[in-house]
Short mmCIF file of C-alpha atoms in Angstrom, two decimals:
data_model
loop_
_atom_site.label_atom_id
_atom_site.label_comp_id
_atom_site.label_asym_id
_atom_site.label_seq_id
_atom_site.Cartn_x
_atom_site.Cartn_y
_atom_site.Cartn_z
CA MET A 10 -12.29 24.82 -48.61
CA LEU A 11 -10.57 24.05 -45.08
CA ALA A 12 -7.63 21.70 -47.22
CA ASP A 13 -6.62 24.83 -49.08
CA TYR A 14 -4.98 26.05 -45.70
CA PRO A 15 -2.87 22.87 -45.35
CA ALA A 16 -1.47 23.30 -48.68
CA LEU A 17 -0.69 26.92 -47.87
CA GLY A 18 1.32 25.94 -45.01
CA ILE A 19 3.56 23.06 -47.27
CA PHE A 20 3.66 25.76 -49.93
CA PHE A 21 5.16 28.34 -47.30
CA LEU A 22 7.55 25.48 -45.99
CA LEU A 23 8.81 24.61 -49.36
CA THR A 24 9.06 28.39 -50.24
CA ILE A 25 11.71 28.84 -47.21
CA ALA A 26 13.72 26.40 -48.61
CA PHE A 27 14.29 28.32 -52.06
CA PRO A 28 16.23 31.23 -50.32
CA VAL A 29 18.13 28.66 -48.24
CA ALA A 30 19.29 26.74 -51.17
CA ALA A 31 20.28 29.79 -52.70
CA MET A 32 22.61 30.91 -50.01
CA ALA A 33 23.85 27.33 -49.75
CA LEU A 34 24.62 27.57 -53.67
CA ALA A 35 26.39 30.61 -52.84
CA TRP A 36 28.43 29.36 -50.29
CA LEU A 37 29.63 26.69 -52.33
CA PHE A 38 31.00 29.21 -54.72
CA ARG A 39 32.01 32.36 -53.07
CA PRO A 40 35.72 33.21 -51.58
CA LYS A 41 35.88 32.47 -47.80
CA PRO A 42 38.85 34.45 -46.45
CA LYS A 43 39.52 34.29 -42.90
CA ALA A 44 37.43 36.99 -41.21
CA VAL A 45 39.21 39.45 -38.74
CA PRO A 46 36.66 41.31 -36.71
CA GLU A 47 38.56 44.03 -36.68
CA ASP A 48 39.18 44.16 -40.38
CA GLU A 49 38.41 47.58 -42.00
CA LYS A 50 36.42 45.80 -44.56
CA PHE A 51 33.63 45.19 -42.09
CA LEU A 52 33.17 48.42 -41.09
CA THR A 53 29.70 50.48 -41.72
CA TYR A 54 29.93 51.88 -45.05
CA GLU A 55 29.40 55.66 -45.12
CA CYS A 56 31.14 56.72 -48.44
CA GLY A 57 34.59 56.27 -47.03
CA VAL A 58 34.51 58.25 -43.98
CA ASP A 59 34.28 57.15 -40.63
CA THR A 60 31.05 56.38 -39.02
CA ARG A 61 30.26 58.81 -36.23
CA GLY A 62 27.45 58.63 -33.70
CA LYS A 63 24.94 56.26 -33.37
CA THR A 64 22.65 54.92 -35.90
CA TRP A 65 19.79 53.87 -33.58
CA ILE A 66 18.67 56.98 -32.51
CA ARG A 67 15.18 58.65 -31.83
CA PHE A 68 13.37 59.37 -35.43
CA LYS A 69 11.29 62.14 -36.64
CA VAL A 70 8.27 61.98 -35.13
CA ASN A 71 6.12 62.76 -38.44
CA TYR A 72 6.71 58.77 -39.06
CA PHE A 73 4.63 58.13 -36.10
CA LEU A 74 1.90 60.54 -37.00
CA TYR A 75 1.60 58.80 -40.61
CA ALA A 76 1.55 55.42 -38.83
CA LEU A 77 -1.32 56.31 -36.30
CA VAL A 78 -3.48 57.48 -39.46
CA PHE A 79 -2.65 54.37 -41.25
CA LEU A 80 -3.79 52.22 -38.24
CA ALA A 81 -7.25 53.62 -38.35
CA PHE A 82 -7.39 53.43 -41.99
CA ASP A 83 -6.06 49.90 -42.00
CA VAL A 84 -8.38 48.90 -39.56
CA GLU A 85 -11.62 50.63 -41.56
CA VAL A 86 -10.18 48.70 -44.70
CA LEU A 87 -10.62 45.28 -42.77
CA PHE A 88 -14.23 46.45 -41.79
CA LEU A 89 -15.20 47.26 -45.49
CA TYR A 90 -13.69 44.33 -47.10
CA PRO A 91 -16.72 41.94 -45.49
CA TRP A 92 -19.02 44.70 -46.56
CA ALA A 93 -18.09 44.84 -49.99
CA VAL A 94 -18.26 40.78 -50.40
CA LYS A 95 -21.89 40.89 -49.15
CA PHE A 96 -22.81 44.46 -50.72
CA GLN A 97 -25.14 43.19 -53.49
CA VAL A 98 -27.24 41.17 -50.84
CA LEU A 99 -27.45 43.46 -47.89
CA GLY A 100 -29.61 46.02 -49.68
CA ALA A 101 -29.69 49.84 -49.29
CA PHE A 102 -29.69 49.99 -45.35
CA ALA A 103 -26.08 48.82 -45.46
CA PHE A 104 -25.19 51.01 -48.26
CA ILE A 105 -26.51 54.15 -45.86
CA GLU A 106 -24.79 52.94 -42.87
CA MET A 107 -21.64 52.62 -44.77
CA ILE A 108 -21.81 56.13 -46.22
CA ILE A 109 -22.19 57.25 -42.60
CA PHE A 110 -19.06 55.11 -41.42
CA ILE A 111 -17.17 56.51 -44.23
CA THR A 112 -17.88 60.04 -43.57
CA ILE A 113 -16.97 59.57 -40.06
CA LEU A 114 -13.74 58.56 -41.09
CA LEU A 115 -13.29 61.51 -43.68
CA ILE A 116 -14.06 63.77 -40.84
CA GLY A 117 -11.21 61.75 -39.04
CA LEU A 118 -8.95 62.36 -42.19
CA TRP A 119 -10.12 66.07 -42.34
CA TYR A 120 -8.98 66.44 -38.85
CA ALA A 121 -5.78 65.02 -39.11
CA TRP A 122 -5.05 67.12 -42.21
CA LYS A 123 -6.05 70.14 -40.45
CA GLU A 124 -3.87 69.36 -37.42
CA GLY A 125 -0.98 69.04 -39.58
CA ALA A 126 0.13 65.55 -38.84
CA LEU A 127 -0.40 64.90 -42.99
CA GLU A 128 2.21 67.57 -43.46
CA TRP A 129 6.05 66.74 -43.83
CA TYR A 130 8.19 69.19 -41.86
CA MET B 30 -3.94 23.29 -76.04
CA GLU B 31 -6.33 24.80 -73.72
CA ALA B 32 -6.46 22.27 -71.02
CA LEU B 33 -2.92 21.26 -71.90
CA PHE B 34 -1.39 21.80 -68.08
CA ILE B 35 -4.75 20.62 -66.25
CA ASN B 36 -4.73 17.44 -68.42
CA LEU B 37 -0.57 16.82 -67.57
CA ALA B 38 -1.54 17.53 -63.80
CA GLU B 39 -4.34 14.89 -63.79
CA ALA B 40 -2.73 12.23 -65.63
CA PHE B 41 0.16 12.89 -63.16
CA THR B 42 -1.79 12.41 -60.19
CA GLY B 43 -3.55 9.37 -61.91
CA TRP B 44 -0.16 7.94 -62.47
CA MET B 45 0.76 8.35 -59.05
CA ILE B 46 -2.41 6.63 -57.67
CA ARG B 47 -2.05 3.70 -59.89
CA LEU B 48 1.49 3.22 -58.64
CA GLY B 49 0.02 2.72 -55.02
CA LEU B 50 0.20 6.10 -53.59
CA ASN B 51 -2.87 7.62 -51.13
CA PRO B 52 -4.72 10.36 -52.91
CA ALA B 53 -3.27 12.65 -50.17
CA TRP B 54 0.18 11.92 -51.06
CA ALA B 55 -0.48 12.31 -54.46
CA GLU B 56 -1.79 15.84 -53.91
CA SER B 57 1.16 16.89 -51.92
CA ILE B 58 3.28 15.59 -54.56
CA LEU B 59 1.58 17.52 -57.13
CA LEU B 60 1.82 20.71 -54.88
CA LEU B 61 5.48 20.02 -54.86
CA VAL B 62 5.62 20.01 -58.62
CA LYS B 63 3.62 23.24 -58.69
CA TRP B 64 5.97 24.72 -56.44
CA ILE B 65 8.86 23.71 -58.70
CA ILE B 66 6.96 25.44 -61.60
CA VAL B 67 6.42 28.38 -59.63
CA ILE B 68 10.09 28.80 -58.73
CA THR B 69 11.20 28.07 -62.53
CA ILE B 70 8.73 30.89 -63.93
CA ILE B 71 9.89 33.36 -61.32
CA THR B 72 13.61 32.57 -62.15
CA VAL B 73 13.05 32.90 -66.03
CA ASN B 74 11.18 35.68 -65.82
CA ILE B 75 13.52 37.78 -63.84
CA ILE B 76 16.44 36.57 -65.88
CA ILE B 77 14.36 38.04 -69.08
CA LEU B 78 13.03 41.10 -67.26
CA ILE B 79 16.50 42.28 -65.79
CA TRP B 80 17.66 42.11 -69.42
CA LEU B 81 14.57 43.46 -70.73
CA GLU B 82 14.62 46.55 -68.30
CA ARG B 83 18.27 47.35 -69.21
CA LYS B 84 17.75 47.34 -72.59
CA ILE B 85 14.56 49.32 -72.52
CA SER B 86 16.03 51.94 -70.61
CA ALA B 87 18.84 52.12 -72.83
CA PHE B 88 16.47 52.72 -75.51
CA PHE B 89 14.67 55.57 -73.77
CA GLN B 90 18.06 57.44 -73.22
CA GLU B 91 19.43 56.52 -76.80
CA ARG B 92 22.24 54.16 -75.60
CA LEU B 93 23.03 50.72 -76.65
CA GLY B 94 22.28 48.87 -73.52
CA PRO B 95 23.98 45.43 -72.79
CA ASN B 96 25.15 44.14 -75.96
CA ARG B 97 28.24 41.80 -75.87
CA LEU B 98 27.28 38.85 -74.17
CA GLY B 99 25.33 36.63 -76.79
CA PRO B 100 22.61 38.07 -79.43
CA PHE B 101 21.45 41.70 -78.07
CA GLY B 102 23.31 41.20 -75.14
CA ILE B 103 20.71 38.32 -73.73
CA PHE B 104 23.29 36.36 -71.49
CA GLN B 105 24.11 39.66 -69.59
CA THR B 106 21.77 38.59 -66.81
CA VAL B 107 23.20 35.02 -66.46
CA ALA B 108 26.94 36.59 -66.22
CA ASP B 109 25.46 39.02 -63.66
CA ALA B 110 23.94 35.80 -61.72
CA ILE B 111 27.38 34.01 -62.03
CA LYS B 112 29.09 37.03 -60.86
CA LEU B 113 26.81 37.60 -57.71
CA LEU B 114 27.20 33.86 -56.63
CA THR B 115 31.00 34.23 -56.69
CA LYS B 116 30.91 37.58 -54.27
CA GLU B 117 32.22 37.46 -50.73
CA ASP B 118 29.80 37.43 -48.09
CA ILE B 119 30.23 40.32 -45.72
CA VAL B 120 28.32 41.17 -42.77
CA PRO B 121 29.09 44.26 -40.98
CA SER B 122 30.59 44.08 -37.67
CA ALA B 123 28.31 46.60 -36.37
CA ALA B 124 25.07 45.03 -37.69
CA ASP B 125 22.46 43.21 -35.82
CA LYS B 126 23.57 39.85 -37.29
CA LEU B 127 20.55 37.75 -37.10
CA ILE B 128 18.01 40.38 -38.57
CA PHE B 129 20.28 41.21 -41.14
CA LYS B 130 20.60 37.84 -42.50
CA THR B 131 17.17 36.83 -42.08
CA ALA B 132 15.61 39.93 -43.87
CA PRO B 133 16.45 39.08 -47.82
CA MET B 134 15.37 35.53 -47.26
CA PHE B 135 11.97 37.04 -45.39
CA PHE B 136 11.59 39.24 -48.53
CA ILE B 137 11.90 36.61 -51.09
CA VAL B 138 9.43 34.33 -49.27
CA VAL B 139 6.81 36.86 -48.98
CA ALA B 140 7.31 37.58 -52.59
CA VAL B 141 7.13 33.92 -53.83
CA MET B 142 4.01 33.30 -51.75
CA LEU B 143 2.04 35.81 -53.67
CA TYR B 144 1.75 33.26 -56.48
CA THR B 145 -0.09 30.87 -54.81
CA VAL B 146 -3.69 32.64 -55.63
CA ILE B 147 -2.94 34.20 -58.86
CA PRO B 148 -4.84 32.26 -61.53
CA MET B 149 -2.39 31.49 -64.43
CA GLY B 150 -5.23 30.33 -66.71
CA LYS B 151 -8.67 28.71 -66.73
CA ASP B 152 -8.88 26.63 -63.49
CA MET B 153 -5.08 26.85 -63.17
CA GLU B 154 -3.67 27.95 -60.00
CA VAL B 155 -1.84 26.73 -57.17
CA ILE B 156 -4.32 26.89 -54.30
CA ASN B 157 -8.20 28.31 -55.19
CA LEU B 158 -8.40 30.14 -52.02
CA ASN B 159 -11.73 31.60 -51.76
CA ILE B 160 -10.17 34.97 -50.12
CA GLY B 161 -7.49 35.05 -52.59
CA LEU B 162 -7.83 38.84 -53.03
CA LEU B 163 -7.33 39.40 -49.41
CA PHE B 164 -4.56 37.01 -48.99
CA PHE B 165 -2.64 38.91 -51.85
CA ILE B 166 -3.15 42.32 -50.34
CA SER B 167 -2.13 40.91 -46.52
CA VAL B 168 0.75 38.83 -47.99
CA GLY B 169 1.79 41.50 -50.27
CA SER B 170 2.09 43.90 -47.55
CA LEU B 171 4.26 42.01 -45.36
CA SER B 172 7.23 43.10 -47.77
CA THR B 173 7.56 46.53 -46.09
CA ILE B 174 8.76 44.51 -42.60
CA ALA B 175 11.51 42.86 -44.51
CA LEU B 176 12.70 46.30 -45.65
CA LEU B 177 12.54 47.67 -42.11
CA MET B 178 14.53 44.51 -41.05
CA ALA B 179 17.15 45.40 -43.71
CA GLY B 180 17.30 48.79 -42.92
CA TRP B 181 17.53 48.53 -39.09
CA GLY B 182 19.76 45.45 -39.14
CA SER B 183 22.43 46.90 -41.08
CA ASN B 184 23.13 49.60 -38.51
CA ASN B 185 24.20 51.68 -41.23
CA LYS B 186 22.67 55.54 -41.48
CA TRP B 187 22.03 55.47 -45.37
CA SER B 188 20.15 51.98 -44.67
CA LEU B 189 17.97 53.13 -41.94
CA MET B 190 17.07 56.32 -43.61
CA GLY B 191 15.79 54.22 -46.64
CA ALA B 192 14.15 51.70 -44.80
CA VAL B 193 12.13 54.52 -42.68
CA ARG B 194 11.30 56.01 -45.92
CA SER B 195 10.33 52.93 -47.67
CA VAL B 196 7.95 52.04 -44.58
CA ALA B 197 6.46 55.29 -44.53
CA GLN B 198 5.83 55.44 -48.19
CA MET B 199 4.73 51.86 -48.39
CA VAL B 200 2.30 52.18 -45.50
CA SER B 201 0.91 55.20 -46.90
CA TYR B 202 0.13 53.77 -50.34
CA GLU B 203 -1.37 50.52 -48.77
CA ILE B 204 -4.70 52.20 -47.86
CA PRO B 205 -5.37 53.66 -51.66
CA LEU B 206 -4.08 50.07 -52.83
CA ALA B 207 -6.84 48.48 -50.68
CA PHE B 208 -9.46 50.76 -51.24
CA SER B 209 -9.33 50.69 -54.97
CA LEU B 210 -9.69 46.99 -54.94
CA LEU B 211 -12.91 47.48 -53.43
CA GLY B 212 -15.05 48.54 -55.81
CA VAL B 213 -14.31 45.53 -57.77
CA VAL B 214 -15.11 43.17 -54.98
CA MET B 215 -18.42 44.86 -54.65
CA ILE B 216 -19.52 44.17 -58.20
CA THR B 217 -18.06 40.79 -57.97
CA GLY B 218 -19.33 39.85 -54.84
CA SER B 219 -16.44 37.47 -54.09
CA LEU B 220 -12.82 37.71 -52.89
CA ASN B 221 -11.82 34.65 -55.09
CA LEU B 222 -9.76 35.66 -58.07
CA GLN B 223 -11.09 33.17 -60.29
CA ASP B 224 -14.52 34.36 -59.95
CA ILE B 225 -13.42 38.11 -60.25
CA VAL B 226 -11.77 36.68 -63.95
CA ALA B 227 -15.22 34.97 -64.74
CA ALA B 228 -17.23 38.03 -63.85
CA GLN B 229 -15.21 39.88 -66.42
CA ASP B 230 -16.56 38.14 -69.32
CA LYS B 231 -18.48 40.90 -70.91
CA TRP B 232 -16.87 43.93 -69.80
CA TRP B 233 -13.04 44.01 -68.20
CA PHE B 234 -13.35 45.87 -65.07
CA ILE B 235 -11.07 48.74 -66.49
CA VAL B 236 -14.00 49.77 -68.11
CA LEU B 237 -16.21 49.48 -65.17
CA GLN B 238 -13.68 50.76 -62.77
CA PRO B 239 -11.35 53.54 -64.31
CA ILE B 240 -10.67 55.46 -61.42
CA ALA B 241 -9.79 52.26 -59.29
CA PHE B 242 -7.38 51.36 -62.13
CA ILE B 243 -5.53 54.45 -62.05
CA THR B 244 -5.46 54.87 -58.13
CA TYR B 245 -4.26 51.04 -57.82
CA PHE B 246 -1.90 51.35 -60.59
CA ILE B 247 -0.35 54.47 -58.89
CA ALA B 248 -0.39 52.92 -55.49
CA ALA B 249 1.17 49.90 -56.85
CA THR B 250 3.95 51.53 -58.28
CA ALA B 251 4.70 53.21 -54.92
CA GLU B 252 4.21 49.86 -53.13
CA LEU B 253 6.84 48.30 -55.45
CA ASN B 254 9.34 51.34 -54.68
CA ARG B 255 9.86 51.63 -58.30
CA GLY B 256 10.24 54.76 -60.07
CA PRO B 257 9.18 57.72 -59.87
CA PHE B 258 8.37 56.41 -56.38
CA ASP B 259 11.82 55.26 -55.81
CA MET B 260 12.91 57.75 -52.82
CA PRO B 261 13.57 54.70 -50.33
CA GLU B 262 16.59 53.66 -52.52
CA ALA B 263 17.43 56.77 -54.31
CA GLU B 264 20.97 56.19 -55.64
CA GLN B 265 22.13 59.70 -55.66
CA GLU B 266 21.46 60.65 -51.94
CA LEU B 267 21.23 57.28 -50.01
CA THR B 268 23.61 55.03 -51.96
CA GLY B 269 20.97 52.23 -52.35
CA GLY B 270 18.97 52.75 -49.09
CA ALA B 271 18.24 49.63 -47.17
CA TYR B 272 20.38 47.57 -49.64
CA THR B 273 23.46 49.59 -48.87
CA GLU B 274 25.40 46.89 -46.84
CA TYR B 275 24.22 43.98 -48.67
CA THR B 276 26.70 42.04 -50.69
CA GLY B 277 26.87 39.03 -53.12
CA MET B 278 23.81 36.52 -53.05
CA ARG B 279 22.03 38.48 -50.12
CA TRP B 280 21.72 41.49 -52.09
CA ALA B 281 20.84 39.23 -54.98
CA LEU B 282 17.82 38.04 -53.20
CA PHE B 283 16.51 41.39 -52.67
CA PHE B 284 16.99 42.48 -56.48
CA LEU B 285 14.97 39.07 -57.17
CA ALA B 286 12.34 39.62 -54.80
CA GLU B 287 11.93 43.29 -56.16
CA TYR B 288 11.21 41.60 -59.21
CA THR B 289 9.10 38.68 -58.08
CA ASN B 290 6.94 41.16 -56.29
CA LEU B 291 6.94 43.12 -59.79
CA VAL B 292 5.62 40.47 -61.99
CA ALA B 293 2.94 39.31 -59.23
CA VAL B 294 1.53 42.68 -58.83
CA SER B 295 1.33 42.87 -62.65
CA ALA B 296 0.05 39.57 -62.92
CA LEU B 297 -2.71 40.68 -60.03
CA MET B 298 -3.59 43.68 -62.35
CA ALA B 299 -4.08 41.97 -65.54
CA THR B 300 -6.10 39.38 -63.46
CA VAL B 301 -8.65 42.24 -61.83
CA PHE B 302 -8.52 44.70 -64.16
CA LEU B 303 -7.56 43.46 -67.61
CA GLY B 304 -9.66 40.26 -67.83
CA GLY B 305 -7.18 37.80 -66.49
CA TRP B 306 -6.98 34.78 -68.62
CA GLN B 307 -9.97 35.70 -70.80
CA GLY B 308 -9.18 36.32 -74.46
CA PRO B 309 -9.95 34.94 -77.84
CA TRP B 310 -8.00 32.49 -80.09
CA LEU B 311 -5.13 31.83 -77.71
CA PRO B 312 -5.15 29.50 -74.63
CA SER B 313 -5.92 31.20 -71.52
CA TRP B 314 -2.29 30.55 -69.95
CA LEU B 315 -0.58 32.61 -72.78
CA TRP B 316 -3.11 35.44 -72.28
CA ILE B 317 -2.29 35.89 -68.97
CA ILE B 318 1.27 36.20 -70.10
CA ILE B 319 0.53 38.29 -72.53
CA LYS B 320 -1.20 40.82 -70.27
CA THR B 321 1.19 40.72 -67.37
CA TYR B 322 3.83 41.55 -69.59
CA ALA B 323 2.12 44.13 -71.18
CA VAL B 324 1.50 45.98 -67.58
CA ILE B 325 5.15 45.28 -66.87
CA LEU B 326 6.42 47.41 -69.82
CA VAL B 327 4.00 50.04 -68.58
CA PHE B 328 5.70 49.90 -65.18
CA PHE B 329 9.38 50.13 -67.05
CA TRP B 330 7.86 52.98 -69.28
CA VAL B 331 6.64 55.12 -66.12
CA LYS B 332 9.85 54.29 -64.31
CA TRP B 333 12.33 55.67 -67.13
CA THR B 334 9.72 58.65 -68.00
CA PHE B 335 9.13 60.72 -64.85
CA PRO B 336 11.88 62.23 -62.52
CA ARG B 337 11.78 61.07 -58.95
CA ILE B 338 8.87 62.44 -56.90
CA ARG B 339 10.12 64.68 -53.42
CA MET B 340 9.46 62.81 -50.17
CA ASP B 341 7.01 65.37 -49.04
CA HIS B 342 4.89 65.57 -52.22
CA LEU B 343 4.93 61.63 -52.34
CA MET B 344 3.28 61.68 -48.61
CA SER B 345 0.70 64.48 -49.39
CA PHE B 346 -0.24 63.01 -52.59
CA SER B 347 -1.20 59.67 -51.09
CA TRP B 348 -3.28 61.02 -48.13
CA LYS B 349 -4.71 64.33 -49.55
CA VAL B 350 -5.33 62.86 -53.26
CA LEU B 351 -5.46 59.23 -53.44
CA VAL B 352 -7.20 58.33 -50.09
CA PRO B 353 -10.13 60.53 -51.01
CA VAL B 354 -10.39 59.57 -54.46
CA SER B 355 -10.39 56.20 -53.82
CA LEU B 356 -13.05 56.38 -51.08
CA GLY B 357 -15.13 58.46 -53.41
CA ASN B 358 -14.86 55.67 -55.83
CA ILE B 359 -16.37 53.13 -53.32
CA LEU B 360 -19.26 55.37 -52.88
CA LEU B 361 -19.54 55.95 -56.70
CA THR B 362 -19.61 52.17 -57.29
CA GLY B 363 -22.19 51.69 -54.68
CA ALA B 364 -24.25 54.44 -56.34
CA GLY B 365 -23.58 52.95 -59.62
CA ILE B 366 -24.79 49.61 -58.96
CA TYR B 367 -27.95 51.05 -57.49
CA PHE B 368 -28.50 53.19 -60.64
CA CYS B 369 -27.97 50.41 -62.69
CA ARG B 370 -30.57 48.05 -60.76
CA TRP B 371 -33.15 50.96 -60.83
CA MET B 372 -32.61 51.50 -64.63
CA GLY B 373 -33.03 47.68 -64.93
CA TRP B 374 -29.83 47.06 -66.72
CA CYS B 375 -28.37 44.45 -64.41
#
């Protein structure tokens, strides 16, 4: 099985060549006018109006709350996958244990819901 | 016909070994050949799919669609590709150059990597990975980063809005996506996609796991940023979301990656829920193509039928409906397996 992963690595390196080749092909065909940095063409596009203010500002906090809840659940997914693979072998005890685990997480979801972390303001 | 490609591969390796190459090198060259085949499959499929989507959406809206170039406008995509090749490459002066340039490449690399584990027929896959399903989910979720890179690197307000929206959406729908596949893993007891296909010789998992199929379908639509979940690139309000600043080949790479993802996810759905390459009469590699295209057509159908969903509805639908339902499905599957044993059916 270990031999699969070097193959995966080789495939990954080959795959990097694909977009590079595509860009190289485009470079052969596309027009290359002399670029002037002050050129209007290189301004940020905002429907024809000059852009005002910075883009990289502090963002709405809602996204962060979703990210936190996501993190908790994504770790849970990682726990559940090995359990699911061995589910038929482990017997009833593992099933009951996992019910308790899922219940705790559902309480967590309920708490996040109650506190308004899942609302979009 | 069944073992056509396997026999070809074996003959090819045998021929190389007889030429005096050692087996490791022969395997590597075979991998290169497989890579070329995968790239060809992707490119050909996308040329067909873009034409097909435009044609189908036209029929949905009682238009004609592309109809000038070739019979039924079939060369439209080729013409578009040539047009995109000859477009000037514009990098906005305000952009973060390195991130802006690597984002489309990252996106397409991630999308192509998904094809390594998909079984394209009986004993046919690029690499028979024992954790295939987990690999697919984890690599598939990396496309979130590509969109964030594109939006952040562009230094454009539309792009950033689109990127942040798509990250929030994809992150939310990843949870039900991963949860809904757990039921299948519990029944099969394996993450290997070939094993999952082999487990479906009697019943397809769409019959045993109908709830999982529906939640997976919805979550996958959101994960692909396709309509009705296409808030991140809503043309009418965000002028194209994260792709706003991209031109020419870079934009084309994004488009290519989106359709590559679409085909990969449809193929996974066909593999996990619709019996994969199993089917009567026809060879296995033809069955997977037929099933994949059936799933893709459903994706098109959904996209061109439903209106776009509002952002707050979209997020609350994932967290308040799909996550509890898919968690319940896990418990239901567990109870179902014990019930089935208790009744002595399995």
